[in-house]
Amino acid sequence: MTDFENFAGYLIGLIRAHRHVRMPVRWWRTGSGDEGAPQVGVKKGGMTGMRRTGWTAVVIAGTLLMAVCLSGPPVGATTGTEGTASIYAAAATFSTPPDTGSIVEPLSAHSSDLVSYGYVEDEYFAAGTAHAFRATASPSNGRWTIAPTTAAAYRTRIIVRRPSSPAHFSGTVVVEWMNESAGESAPDWDYLNPELMQSGDAYVAVSAQALGVEGGKPILGSTTAGGTKGLVQTDPARYGTLHHPGDQYALDIFAQIGLALRSPTDHVLGNLHPRHVVAVGESQSAFYLTTFADALQPHIHAFDGIFIHSRGGSGAALNGSSIAKNLSGAQRIRTDLDVPVFMFETQTDLIILGYAPAQQPNTSRIRTWEVAGTSHADAFLVGPAASALGCTVPVNSGPQHEVVQAAFAAFIKWVVQGTPPPSPPPFRLSSEKPPTLALDRFGNVIGGVRTPAVDTPVSTLSGAPPSGANALCSLFGSTTAFTPQMLTSIYQSKAEYLAKYTASLDKAIKGGFILSADRAELLAQANQVPFPAA
């Protein structure tokens, strides 16, 4: 069977496992080895504002889960013989792309007006010799021990988006492991903005996996026969010298790029001087960062914090095999790390992607926010392309975008100032075997991060696959709007609804779960909810 068939079968099995649950509504619910490369001297090929929005179906799928991990020893790989200390200290070398073509942008349903925020975009190549690793122990508490195995040369690309003025730079560099599920995308760039740019953070998107560079068949399929082309085939004149030896080297490639971004002698950040470098990744990238936190971060110390957005129960395999083969598990984040780790989880992640067995208490270095009313992917992420999904019901329109921005702001404050984020309770479960979310009388989850979307509801926001949903739509949950009669029975009038919504919103802002900058927009949205005439 293909990886996609295995993945679809996994989802279908989980959906069937939960269909016996009785609920008020139906809710069933990704060193150097380039000595001849020119060194950094000039910037190349920046976009001025709008990003590519084509490939609607691929944009949607590409933000979701798990890239196809290319396994097996790559051509040219060697057995590492150098000492482990030098392996863990290796940093990438940056160079400029050829002066031809333009940046192949990550797929997105959104546009980014970089200019209005005072940002510029550049692209660079990153090269070195990366190592693969094997686990000598991989306990569920995350305290993995590893040993290097083979080594291979690589050359990949990074995209840098940064403030043009040092006066606007916050001192923090945000490094995203780009998602390769159905073409290269950067979902956390979409989710974390405009907060990221308003705060003045520099941003670096990394083509960490082989699929984005070499092409191949993504786990969620492709709109083109034979899969996606990858950078090398998309523009050989610009990217023809790139080479990725396989995903068993991806963790070390990402680490080496993180280490290199700390160096003031490399000019990829212009004249900015970072004080903190943090890692972020959503969906399949979150699986990789889970393994990175447990296996590599204790040795390499590449990042000052790790933001894991929508992981499942397991991490990525060190051997580069497809994540679809190992979605479920109970892999926790090790508690002896000396940097903050923030996990942001949706309802889909907990039940369908199997995160529930991996839940762990918050500590001085670990925070988890399980956010009520959210699904793994949602209406915000796909924007106007939602109708192209082909789902039979409206997709989840919950508050993920607003809450994840607040979560990220709290995470950065934690990294920079040492102030821990709020510690909300987890979702309440009505059953542990199988894990089943407890729902209120409106069909919304009980517990977790609370917002007006679930405490002053006008709809049922589910993270579960609707009945009959395909593998793609099963990750987008659903929104079931209340009838006019139901609205008036709950609130009596629109004025009462708005008063309760405002009080709930202000409580969420005070608790640190929504940014005050989003208050006006959320109140405007609430005012648009149609109520029957009195």
PDB file of C-alpha atoms in Angstrom, residues 214-411:
ATOM      1  CA  GLU A 214      14.258  16.959  -5.029  1.00  0.00           C
ATOM      2  CA  GLY A 215      10.511  16.496  -5.570  1.00  0.00           C
ATOM      3  CA  GLY A 216       8.515  13.306  -5.171  1.00  0.00           C
ATOM      4  CA  LYS A 217       5.074  12.040  -4.232  1.00  0.00           C
ATOM      5  CA  PRO A 218       3.647  13.835  -1.179  1.00  0.00           C
ATOM      6  CA  ILE A 219       1.697  11.936   1.413  1.00  0.00           C
ATOM      7  CA  LEU A 220      -1.551  13.765   0.649  1.00  0.00           C
ATOM      8  CA  GLY A 221      -1.185  13.504  -3.095  1.00  0.00           C
ATOM      9  CA  SER A 222      -0.483  16.047  -5.801  1.00  0.00           C
ATOM     10  CA  THR A 223      -2.381  17.848  -8.534  1.00  0.00           C
ATOM     11  CA  THR A 224       0.244  16.755 -11.062  1.00  0.00           C
ATOM     12  CA  ALA A 225       1.026  13.248 -12.242  1.00  0.00           C
ATOM     13  CA  GLY A 226       4.162  11.848 -10.642  1.00  0.00           C
ATOM     14  CA  GLY A 227       4.056  14.176  -7.649  1.00  0.00           C
ATOM     15  CA  THR A 228       5.642  17.571  -7.052  1.00  0.00           C
ATOM     16  CA  LYS A 229       8.749  18.687  -8.919  1.00  0.00           C
ATOM     17  CA  GLY A 230      10.705  20.209  -6.076  1.00  0.00           C
ATOM     18  CA  LEU A 231      12.988  23.206  -6.443  1.00  0.00           C
ATOM     19  CA  VAL A 232      15.596  21.473  -8.593  1.00  0.00           C
ATOM     20  CA  GLN A 233      13.127  20.550 -11.320  1.00  0.00           C
ATOM     21  CA  THR A 234      10.980  23.670 -11.007  1.00  0.00           C
ATOM     22  CA  ASP A 235      13.839  26.041 -11.891  1.00  0.00           C
ATOM     23  CA  PRO A 236      17.059  24.157 -12.757  1.00  0.00           C
ATOM     24  CA  ALA A 237      18.896  27.354 -13.693  1.00  0.00           C
ATOM     25  CA  ARG A 238      18.413  28.770 -10.208  1.00  0.00           C
ATOM     26  CA  TYR A 239      18.204  25.632  -8.069  1.00  0.00           C
ATOM     27  CA  GLY A 240      20.052  23.003 -10.090  1.00  0.00           C
ATOM     28  CA  THR A 241      23.001  22.866  -7.677  1.00  0.00           C
ATOM     29  CA  LEU A 242      20.787  22.007  -4.696  1.00  0.00           C
ATOM     30  CA  HIS A 243      20.944  18.482  -3.288  1.00  0.00           C
ATOM     31  CA  HIS A 244      19.160  16.791  -0.414  1.00  0.00           C
ATOM     32  CA  PRO A 245      20.513  13.365   0.646  1.00  0.00           C
ATOM     33  CA  GLY A 246      17.288  12.186   2.342  1.00  0.00           C
ATOM     34  CA  ASP A 247      15.128  12.874   5.348  1.00  0.00           C
ATOM     35  CA  GLN A 248      17.288  10.852   7.720  1.00  0.00           C
ATOM     36  CA  TYR A 249      19.563  13.923   7.504  1.00  0.00           C
ATOM     37  CA  ALA A 250      16.799  16.538   7.853  1.00  0.00           C
ATOM     38  CA  LEU A 251      17.096  16.980  11.623  1.00  0.00           C
ATOM     39  CA  ASP A 252      20.808  17.760  11.412  1.00  0.00           C
ATOM     40  CA  ILE A 253      20.336  20.039   8.405  1.00  0.00           C
ATOM     41  CA  PHE A 254      17.790  22.059  10.363  1.00  0.00           C
ATOM     42  CA  ALA A 255      20.085  22.182  13.399  1.00  0.00           C
ATOM     43  CA  GLN A 256      23.082  23.342  11.359  1.00  0.00           C
ATOM     44  CA  ILE A 257      21.047  26.154   9.816  1.00  0.00           C
ATOM     45  CA  GLY A 258      19.862  27.212  13.279  1.00  0.00           C
ATOM     46  CA  LEU A 259      23.440  27.332  14.534  1.00  0.00           C
ATOM     47  CA  ALA A 260      24.619  29.292  11.508  1.00  0.00           C
ATOM     48  CA  LEU A 261      21.931  31.942  11.985  1.00  0.00           C
ATOM     49  CA  ARG A 262      23.482  32.812  15.333  1.00  0.00           C
ATOM     50  CA  SER A 263      26.755  33.872  13.721  1.00  0.00           C
ATOM     51  CA  PRO A 264      27.177  37.607  13.097  1.00  0.00           C
ATOM     52  CA  THR A 265      29.747  36.834  10.367  1.00  0.00           C
ATOM     53  CA  ASP A 266      27.017  35.428   8.100  1.00  0.00           C
ATOM     54  CA  HIS A 267      25.060  38.217   6.471  1.00  0.00           C
ATOM     55  CA  VAL A 268      21.793  36.475   5.654  1.00  0.00           C
ATOM     56  CA  LEU A 269      20.106  38.679   8.247  1.00  0.00           C
ATOM     57  CA  GLY A 270      21.578  41.843   6.764  1.00  0.00           C
ATOM     58  CA  ASN A 271      22.904  44.022   9.541  1.00  0.00           C
ATOM     59  CA  LEU A 272      20.647  42.481  12.195  1.00  0.00           C
ATOM     60  CA  HIS A 273      22.216  40.817  15.213  1.00  0.00           C
ATOM     61  CA  PRO A 274      20.007  38.144  16.809  1.00  0.00           C
ATOM     62  CA  ARG A 275      19.803  37.577  20.530  1.00  0.00           C
ATOM     63  CA  HIS A 276      17.439  34.611  20.363  1.00  0.00           C
ATOM     64  CA  VAL A 277      16.762  31.961  17.712  1.00  0.00           C
ATOM     65  CA  VAL A 278      13.617  29.827  18.034  1.00  0.00           C
ATOM     66  CA  ALA A 279      12.206  26.918  16.020  1.00  0.00           C
ATOM     67  CA  VAL A 280       8.592  26.586  14.870  1.00  0.00           C
ATOM     68  CA  GLY A 281       6.740  23.984  12.837  1.00  0.00           C
ATOM     69  CA  GLU A 282       3.138  22.984  12.201  1.00  0.00           C
ATOM     70  CA  SER A 283       1.596  19.585  11.438  1.00  0.00           C
ATOM     71  CA  GLN A 284       4.146  17.203   9.889  1.00  0.00           C
ATOM     72  CA  SER A 285       6.870  19.677  10.845  1.00  0.00           C
ATOM     73  CA  ALA A 286       5.655  19.460  14.451  1.00  0.00           C
ATOM     74  CA  PHE A 287       6.305  15.704  14.385  1.00  0.00           C
ATOM     75  CA  TYR A 288       9.909  16.423  13.381  1.00  0.00           C
ATOM     76  CA  LEU A 289      10.330  19.089  16.045  1.00  0.00           C
ATOM     77  CA  THR A 290       9.050  16.643  18.660  1.00  0.00           C
ATOM     78  CA  THR A 291      11.890  14.281  17.780  1.00  0.00           C
ATOM     79  CA  PHE A 292      14.303  17.205  17.493  1.00  0.00           C
ATOM     80  CA  ALA A 293      13.496  18.334  21.038  1.00  0.00           C
ATOM     81  CA  ASP A 294      13.980  14.845  22.485  1.00  0.00           C
ATOM     82  CA  ALA A 295      16.949  13.649  20.425  1.00  0.00           C
ATOM     83  CA  LEU A 296      19.066  16.530  19.067  1.00  0.00           C
ATOM     84  CA  GLN A 297      18.424  19.716  21.049  1.00  0.00           C
ATOM     85  CA  PRO A 298      20.156  18.375  24.210  1.00  0.00           C
ATOM     86  CA  HIS A 299      23.354  17.861  22.192  1.00  0.00           C
ATOM     87  CA  ILE A 300      23.290  20.676  19.665  1.00  0.00           C
ATOM     88  CA  HIS A 301      21.595  23.533  21.567  1.00  0.00           C
ATOM     89  CA  ALA A 302      20.617  25.073  18.259  1.00  0.00           C
ATOM     90  CA  PHE A 303      17.533  26.926  19.482  1.00  0.00           C
ATOM     91  CA  ASP A 304      16.506  29.016  22.480  1.00  0.00           C
ATOM     92  CA  GLY A 305      12.965  27.650  22.358  1.00  0.00           C
ATOM     93  CA  ILE A 306      10.806  25.272  20.317  1.00  0.00           C
ATOM     94  CA  PHE A 307       7.184  25.959  19.309  1.00  0.00           C
ATOM     95  CA  ILE A 308       5.446  22.702  18.321  1.00  0.00           C
ATOM     96  CA  HIS A 309       2.148  23.396  16.555  1.00  0.00           C
ATOM     97  CA  SER A 310      -0.316  20.507  16.051  1.00  0.00           C
ATOM     98  CA  ARG A 311       1.658  17.331  16.680  1.00  0.00           C
ATOM     99  CA  GLY A 312       0.261  13.838  17.100  1.00  0.00           C
ATOM    100  CA  GLY A 313       1.168  11.100  19.533  1.00  0.00           C
ATOM    101  CA  SER A 314       4.567  10.268  18.045  1.00  0.00           C
ATOM    102  CA  GLY A 315       7.565  12.054  16.646  1.00  0.00           C
ATOM    103  CA  ALA A 316       9.332  11.545  13.340  1.00  0.00           C
ATOM    104  CA  ALA A 317      11.500   8.466  12.914  1.00  0.00           C
ATOM    105  CA  LEU A 318      15.254   9.076  12.908  1.00  0.00           C
ATOM    106  CA  ASN A 319      15.684   6.859   9.848  1.00  0.00           C
ATOM    107  CA  GLY A 320      13.631   9.188   7.658  1.00  0.00           C
ATOM    108  CA  SER A 321      10.759   6.771   7.072  1.00  0.00           C
ATOM    109  CA  SER A 322       7.308   8.158   6.335  1.00  0.00           C
ATOM    110  CA  ILE A 323       5.469   9.573   9.316  1.00  0.00           C
ATOM    111  CA  ALA A 324       2.289   7.946   8.001  1.00  0.00           C
ATOM    112  CA  LYS A 325       3.673   4.633   9.198  1.00  0.00           C
ATOM    113  CA  ASN A 326       3.862   5.803  12.802  1.00  0.00           C
ATOM    114  CA  LEU A 327       1.187   8.379  13.608  1.00  0.00           C
ATOM    115  CA  SER A 328       0.104   7.093  16.984  1.00  0.00           C
ATOM    116  CA  GLY A 329       2.220   6.776  20.106  1.00  0.00           C
ATOM    117  CA  ALA A 330       2.899   8.324  23.478  1.00  0.00           C
ATOM    118  CA  GLN A 331       6.120  10.262  22.936  1.00  0.00           C
ATOM    119  CA  ARG A 332       6.426  13.053  25.484  1.00  0.00           C
ATOM    120  CA  ILE A 333       8.807  15.999  25.549  1.00  0.00           C
ATOM    121  CA  ARG A 334      11.739  15.380  27.851  1.00  0.00           C
ATOM    122  CA  THR A 335      11.596  17.417  31.042  1.00  0.00           C
ATOM    123  CA  ASP A 336      15.341  18.045  31.370  1.00  0.00           C
ATOM    124  CA  LEU A 337      15.680  20.521  28.493  1.00  0.00           C
ATOM    125  CA  ASP A 338      17.088  23.930  29.379  1.00  0.00           C
ATOM    126  CA  VAL A 339      14.924  25.819  26.839  1.00  0.00           C
ATOM    127  CA  PRO A 340      11.148  26.393  26.716  1.00  0.00           C
ATOM    128  CA  VAL A 341       8.992  24.050  24.626  1.00  0.00           C
ATOM    129  CA  PHE A 342       5.446  25.162  23.779  1.00  0.00           C
ATOM    130  CA  MET A 343       2.896  22.709  22.323  1.00  0.00           C
ATOM    131  CA  PHE A 344      -0.270  24.035  20.685  1.00  0.00           C
ATOM    132  CA  GLU A 345      -2.898  21.319  20.159  1.00  0.00           C
ATOM    133  CA  THR A 346      -6.290  21.278  18.450  1.00  0.00           C
ATOM    134  CA  GLN A 347      -9.189  18.908  19.028  1.00  0.00           C
ATOM    135  CA  THR A 348      -8.239  16.971  15.875  1.00  0.00           C
ATOM    136  CA  ASP A 349      -4.678  16.512  17.101  1.00  0.00           C
ATOM    137  CA  LEU A 350      -5.792  15.029  20.392  1.00  0.00           C
ATOM    138  CA  ILE A 351      -8.178  12.416  19.039  1.00  0.00           C
ATOM    139  CA  ILE A 352      -7.610  11.785  15.334  1.00  0.00           C
ATOM    140  CA  LEU A 353      -3.835  12.269  15.287  1.00  0.00           C
ATOM    141  CA  GLY A 354      -3.400  10.416  18.555  1.00  0.00           C
ATOM    142  CA  TYR A 355      -1.911  13.084  20.821  1.00  0.00           C
ATOM    143  CA  ALA A 356      -4.068  12.102  23.820  1.00  0.00           C
ATOM    144  CA  PRO A 357      -1.743   9.299  25.068  1.00  0.00           C
ATOM    145  CA  ALA A 358       1.203  11.726  24.874  1.00  0.00           C
ATOM    146  CA  GLN A 359      -0.346  14.394  27.107  1.00  0.00           C
ATOM    147  CA  GLN A 360       1.926  15.504  29.920  1.00  0.00           C
ATOM    148  CA  PRO A 361       1.791  17.975  32.798  1.00  0.00           C
ATOM    149  CA  ASN A 362       3.034  21.510  32.328  1.00  0.00           C
ATOM    150  CA  THR A 363       6.395  22.234  33.920  1.00  0.00           C
ATOM    151  CA  SER A 364       8.761  25.181  34.240  1.00  0.00           C
ATOM    152  CA  ARG A 365      10.001  24.381  30.706  1.00  0.00           C
ATOM    153  CA  ILE A 366       6.948  22.819  29.040  1.00  0.00           C
ATOM    154  CA  ARG A 367       3.588  24.391  28.204  1.00  0.00           C
ATOM    155  CA  THR A 368       0.676  22.838  26.332  1.00  0.00           C
ATOM    156  CA  TRP A 369      -2.404  24.720  25.191  1.00  0.00           C
ATOM    157  CA  GLU A 370      -5.284  22.526  24.055  1.00  0.00           C
ATOM    158  CA  VAL A 371      -7.564  25.008  22.331  1.00  0.00           C
ATOM    159  CA  ALA A 372     -11.338  24.532  22.367  1.00  0.00           C
ATOM    160  CA  GLY A 373     -13.222  24.917  19.101  1.00  0.00           C
ATOM    161  CA  THR A 374     -10.268  24.207  16.810  1.00  0.00           C
ATOM    162  CA  SER A 375      -9.348  21.665  14.159  1.00  0.00           C
ATOM    163  CA  HIS A 376      -6.013  20.645  12.649  1.00  0.00           C
ATOM    164  CA  ALA A 377      -6.637  22.880   9.628  1.00  0.00           C
ATOM    165  CA  ASP A 378      -9.419  25.424   9.311  1.00  0.00           C
ATOM    166  CA  ALA A 379     -11.214  28.131   7.388  1.00  0.00           C
ATOM    167  CA  PHE A 380      -8.580  30.752   8.204  1.00  0.00           C
ATOM    168  CA  LEU A 381      -5.746  28.691   6.760  1.00  0.00           C
ATOM    169  CA  VAL A 382      -7.396  28.131   3.385  1.00  0.00           C
ATOM    170  CA  GLY A 383      -9.061  31.527   3.174  1.00  0.00           C
ATOM    171  CA  PRO A 384     -11.208  31.981   0.065  1.00  0.00           C
ATOM    172  CA  ALA A 385     -10.117  28.563  -1.198  1.00  0.00           C
ATOM    173  CA  ALA A 386     -12.251  26.713   1.361  1.00  0.00           C
ATOM    174  CA  SER A 387     -14.952  25.958  -1.184  1.00  0.00           C
ATOM    175  CA  ALA A 388     -12.433  24.060  -3.319  1.00  0.00           C
ATOM    176  CA  LEU A 389     -11.896  21.437  -0.614  1.00  0.00           C
ATOM    177  CA  GLY A 390     -14.926  19.493  -1.734  1.00  0.00           C
ATOM    178  CA  CYS A 391     -16.088  18.912   1.853  1.00  0.00           C
ATOM    179  CA  THR A 392     -19.747  18.125   2.412  1.00  0.00           C
ATOM    180  CA  VAL A 393     -20.155  20.536   5.353  1.00  0.00           C
ATOM    181  CA  PRO A 394     -18.644  23.942   6.244  1.00  0.00           C
ATOM    182  CA  VAL A 395     -15.124  23.543   7.633  1.00  0.00           C
ATOM    183  CA  ASN A 396     -14.087  24.604  11.124  1.00  0.00           C
ATOM    184  CA  SER A 397     -14.052  28.385  11.582  1.00  0.00           C
ATOM    185  CA  GLY A 398     -12.763  28.343  15.152  1.00  0.00           C
ATOM    186  CA  PRO A 399     -10.324  30.724  16.856  1.00  0.00           C
ATOM    187  CA  GLN A 400      -7.015  28.993  16.045  1.00  0.00           C
ATOM    188  CA  HIS A 401      -5.490  32.001  14.286  1.00  0.00           C
ATOM    189  CA  GLU A 402      -6.226  34.389  17.142  1.00  0.00           C
ATOM    190  CA  VAL A 403      -5.180  32.004  19.916  1.00  0.00           C
ATOM    191  CA  VAL A 404      -1.991  30.791  18.216  1.00  0.00           C
ATOM    192  CA  GLN A 405      -0.823  34.392  17.846  1.00  0.00           C
ATOM    193  CA  ALA A 406      -1.386  34.925  21.577  1.00  0.00           C
ATOM    194  CA  ALA A 407       0.352  31.615  22.302  1.00  0.00           C
ATOM    195  CA  PHE A 408       3.354  32.619  20.214  1.00  0.00           C
ATOM    196  CA  ALA A 409       3.578  36.038  21.853  1.00  0.00           C
ATOM    197  CA  ALA A 410       3.556  34.317  25.262  1.00  0.00           C
ATOM    198  CA  PHE A 411       6.173  31.834  24.057  1.00  0.00           C
TER     199      PHE A 411
END
